XYZ file of C-alpha atoms in Angstrom:
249
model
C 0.000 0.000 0.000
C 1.193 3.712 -0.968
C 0.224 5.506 1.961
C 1.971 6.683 5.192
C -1.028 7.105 7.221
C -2.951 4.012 5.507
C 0.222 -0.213 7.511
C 13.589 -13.021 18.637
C 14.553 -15.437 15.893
C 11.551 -16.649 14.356
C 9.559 -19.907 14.396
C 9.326 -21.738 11.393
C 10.762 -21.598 8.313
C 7.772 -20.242 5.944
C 6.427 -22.103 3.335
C 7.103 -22.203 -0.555
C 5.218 -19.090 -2.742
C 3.051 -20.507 -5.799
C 4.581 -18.044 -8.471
C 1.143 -15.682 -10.193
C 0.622 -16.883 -13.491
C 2.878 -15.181 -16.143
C 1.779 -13.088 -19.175
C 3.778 -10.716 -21.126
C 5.494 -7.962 -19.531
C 4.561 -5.229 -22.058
C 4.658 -1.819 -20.720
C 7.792 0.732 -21.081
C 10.959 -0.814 -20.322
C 9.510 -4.555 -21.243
C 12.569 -4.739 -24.048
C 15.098 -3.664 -21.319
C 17.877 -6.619 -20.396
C 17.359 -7.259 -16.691
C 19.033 -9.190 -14.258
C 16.934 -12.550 -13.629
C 17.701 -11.937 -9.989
C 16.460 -8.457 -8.954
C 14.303 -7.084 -12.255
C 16.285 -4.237 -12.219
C 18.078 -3.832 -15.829
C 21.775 -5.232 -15.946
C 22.978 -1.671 -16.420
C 22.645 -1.140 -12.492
C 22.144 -4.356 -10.928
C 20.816 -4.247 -7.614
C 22.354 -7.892 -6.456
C 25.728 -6.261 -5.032
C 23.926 -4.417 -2.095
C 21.017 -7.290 -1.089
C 21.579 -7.532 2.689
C 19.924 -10.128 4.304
C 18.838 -9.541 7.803
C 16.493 -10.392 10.509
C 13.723 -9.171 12.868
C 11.044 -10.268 15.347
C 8.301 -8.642 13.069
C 7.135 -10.347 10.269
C 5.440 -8.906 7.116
C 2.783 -10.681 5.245
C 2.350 -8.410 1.739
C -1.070 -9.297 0.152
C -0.284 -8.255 -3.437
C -2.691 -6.849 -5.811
C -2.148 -9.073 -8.893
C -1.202 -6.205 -11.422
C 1.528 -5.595 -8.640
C 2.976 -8.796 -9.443
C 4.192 -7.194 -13.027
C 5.699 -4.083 -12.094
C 9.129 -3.715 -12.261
C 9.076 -0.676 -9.868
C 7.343 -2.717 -7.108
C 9.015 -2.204 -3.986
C 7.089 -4.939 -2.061
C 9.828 -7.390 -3.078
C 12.646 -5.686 -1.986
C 11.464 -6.545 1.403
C 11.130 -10.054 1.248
C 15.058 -9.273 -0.255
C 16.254 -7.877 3.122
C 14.087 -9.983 5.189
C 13.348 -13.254 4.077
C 10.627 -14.168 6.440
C 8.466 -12.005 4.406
C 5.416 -14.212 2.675
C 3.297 -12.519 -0.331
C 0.166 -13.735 -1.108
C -1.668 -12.901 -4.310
C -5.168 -11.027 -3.969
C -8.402 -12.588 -5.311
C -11.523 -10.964 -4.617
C -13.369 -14.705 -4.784
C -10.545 -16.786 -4.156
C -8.726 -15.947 -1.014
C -5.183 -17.575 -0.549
C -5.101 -20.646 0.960
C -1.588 -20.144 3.204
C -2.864 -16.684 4.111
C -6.149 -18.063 5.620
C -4.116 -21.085 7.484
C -1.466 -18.148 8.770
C -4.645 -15.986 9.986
C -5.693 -19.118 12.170
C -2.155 -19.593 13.620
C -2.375 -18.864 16.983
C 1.189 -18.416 16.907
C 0.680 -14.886 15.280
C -0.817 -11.351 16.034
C -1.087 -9.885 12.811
C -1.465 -6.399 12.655
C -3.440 -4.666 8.830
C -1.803 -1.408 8.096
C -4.585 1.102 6.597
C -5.724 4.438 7.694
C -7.674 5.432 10.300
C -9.797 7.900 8.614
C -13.346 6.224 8.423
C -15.669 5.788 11.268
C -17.388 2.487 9.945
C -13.904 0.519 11.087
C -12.924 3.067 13.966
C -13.749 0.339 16.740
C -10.594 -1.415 15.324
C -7.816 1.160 15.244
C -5.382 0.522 17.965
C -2.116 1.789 19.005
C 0.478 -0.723 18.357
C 2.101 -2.799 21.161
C 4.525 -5.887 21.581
C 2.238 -9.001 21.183
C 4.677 -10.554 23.984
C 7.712 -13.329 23.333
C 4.828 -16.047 22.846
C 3.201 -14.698 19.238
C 5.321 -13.176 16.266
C 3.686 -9.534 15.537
C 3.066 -9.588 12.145
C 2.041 -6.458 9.581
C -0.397 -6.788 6.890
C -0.005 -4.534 4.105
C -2.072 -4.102 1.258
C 0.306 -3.409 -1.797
C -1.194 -2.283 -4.896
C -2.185 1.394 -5.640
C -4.078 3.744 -3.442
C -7.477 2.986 -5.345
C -6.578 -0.998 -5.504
C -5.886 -1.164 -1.842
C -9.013 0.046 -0.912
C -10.465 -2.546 -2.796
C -8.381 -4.986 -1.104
C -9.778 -3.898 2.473
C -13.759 -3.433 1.699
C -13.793 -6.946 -0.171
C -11.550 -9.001 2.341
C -13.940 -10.491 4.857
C -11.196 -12.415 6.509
C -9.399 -9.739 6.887
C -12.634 -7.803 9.270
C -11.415 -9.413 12.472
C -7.885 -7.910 12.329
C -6.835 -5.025 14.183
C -5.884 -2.008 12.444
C -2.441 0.313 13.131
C -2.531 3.284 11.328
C 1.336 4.440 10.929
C 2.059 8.093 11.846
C 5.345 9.741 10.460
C 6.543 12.857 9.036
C 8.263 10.669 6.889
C 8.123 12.676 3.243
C 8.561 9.667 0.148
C 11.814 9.146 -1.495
C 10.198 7.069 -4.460
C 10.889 8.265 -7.736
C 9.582 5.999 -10.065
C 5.789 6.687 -9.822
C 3.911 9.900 -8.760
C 2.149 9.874 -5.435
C -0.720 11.745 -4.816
C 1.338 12.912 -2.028
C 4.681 13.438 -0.880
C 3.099 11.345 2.856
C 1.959 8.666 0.665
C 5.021 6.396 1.374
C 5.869 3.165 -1.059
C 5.099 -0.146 0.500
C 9.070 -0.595 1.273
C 9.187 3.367 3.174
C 6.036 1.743 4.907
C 7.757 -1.484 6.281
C 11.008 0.423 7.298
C 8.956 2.872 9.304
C 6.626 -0.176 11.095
C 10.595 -1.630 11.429
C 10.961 1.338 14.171
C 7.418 0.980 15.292
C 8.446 -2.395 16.170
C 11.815 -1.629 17.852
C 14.244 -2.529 15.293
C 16.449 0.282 14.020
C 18.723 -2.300 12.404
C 16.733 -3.929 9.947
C 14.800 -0.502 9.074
C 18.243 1.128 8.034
C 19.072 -1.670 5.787
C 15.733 -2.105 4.468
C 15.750 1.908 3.837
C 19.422 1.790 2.568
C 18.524 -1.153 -0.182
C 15.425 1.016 -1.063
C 17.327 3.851 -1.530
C 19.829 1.724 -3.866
C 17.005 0.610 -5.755
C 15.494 3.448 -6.503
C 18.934 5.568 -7.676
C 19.911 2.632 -9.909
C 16.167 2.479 -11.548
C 16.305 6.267 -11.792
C 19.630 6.156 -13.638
C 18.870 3.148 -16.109
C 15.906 5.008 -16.812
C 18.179 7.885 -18.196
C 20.195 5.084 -19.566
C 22.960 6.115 -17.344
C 25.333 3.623 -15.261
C 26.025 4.606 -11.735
C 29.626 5.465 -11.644
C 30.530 5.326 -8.125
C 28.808 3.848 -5.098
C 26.201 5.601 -3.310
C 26.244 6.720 0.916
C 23.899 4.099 0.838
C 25.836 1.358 -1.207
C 29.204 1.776 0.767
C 27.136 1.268 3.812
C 25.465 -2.085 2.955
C 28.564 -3.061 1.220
C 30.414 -2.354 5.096
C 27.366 -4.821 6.421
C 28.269 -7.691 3.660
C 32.054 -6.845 5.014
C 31.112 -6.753 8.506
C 27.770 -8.548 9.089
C 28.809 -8.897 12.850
C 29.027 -5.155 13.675
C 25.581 -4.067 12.281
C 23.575 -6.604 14.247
């Protein structure tokens, strides 16, 4: 989801994703050689800086399916940094299997990010607090546009019992690859790195919001059909954390 104002080592290992069904890729930039690994064209491949790391929160991203084709989605960047992340693919009809078994875990207490500005859902909104060391806190987010997202949450009946935490920043967006409507309506990857800090890990929000910020200078170039020519603050510092893994932990 696009909006700011919308969304202990860890128990399991989670389960394989069915890939979306494919169909041709045939918006601008569908002719551009990219690297299989992270979409982004070969020009400025975004492989050198993936840090993996870890957190206590999880995030499940339930993925509008035109999401699943965009080369500028930024869901997937935080499944990259932390790989506990699980995507699930929206149906209006056909909810997702693994999502409904994960709802009925009662080894989680999932959180759905979305605003806080209509009264029909206002019973819901809560502030967010440590679930405790015996359930993972997990965030929902709804990732697709604004319009899509709002789809997402009125036709999502499984998704009516969750409690909703509305994030609060004065976080302005960074993404340059689409046009908010706003500079508070955040990408979904700004949105996890800020619920990161909401949920007490600094760590894994500055990498997450360091490989963002690689991402979205190396689109912005190869866009221009320009190659980065030196590294980025932000690519010498996860480039010190693939050096140094131990001292950013």
């Amino acid at each position: 989801m696009t909006s700011a104002s919308s969304s202990a080592e860890h128990a399991f290992a989670p389960q394989a994703e069915p890939a979306p069904a494919r169909k041709p890729f045939t918006a601008r930039g569908s002719f551009v050689v990219r690297c299989d690994a992270c979409q982004l064209p070969q020009l400025n491949c975004l492989c050198p800086y993936r840090v993996e790391t870890d957190s206590r929160v999880r995030f499940w991203l339930i993925m509008h399916r035109l999401e699943h084709y965009k080369p500028t989605n930024t869901g997937r960047l935080i499944k990259d940094c932390l790989p506990h992340t699980e995507i699930f693919s929206w149906a209006r009809t056909e909810p997702d299997p693994r999502l409904l078994e994960h709802l009925a875990d009662p080894r989680f207490a999932p959180f759905l990010i979305f605003p806080d500005d209509q009264q029909d859902y206002a019973e819901r909104v809560v502030s967010y607090q440590d679930p405790g060391e015996d359930k993972i806190p997990v965030f929902i987010i709804l990732d697709g546009t604004w319009r899509q997202a709002r789809k997402m949450f009125r036709h999502s009946p499984y998704l009516d019992r969750l409690p909703i935490v509305s994030l609060r920043t004065d976080r302005v967006t960074r993404y340059r690859l689409r046009t908010p409507a706003s500079a508070q309506h955040l990408c979904t990857a700004e949105v996890a790195a800020e619920l990161l800090r909401v949920g007490g890990d600094q760590h894994a929000a500055e990498v997450l919001d360091d490989y963002f910020d690689i991402f979205n200078e190396s689109y912005a170039a190869s866009r221009r059909h320009e190659q980065l020519e030196s590294h980025t603050a932000a690519m010498r510092r996860q480039l010190a954390r693939l050096s140094f893994p131990s001292e950013g932990a």
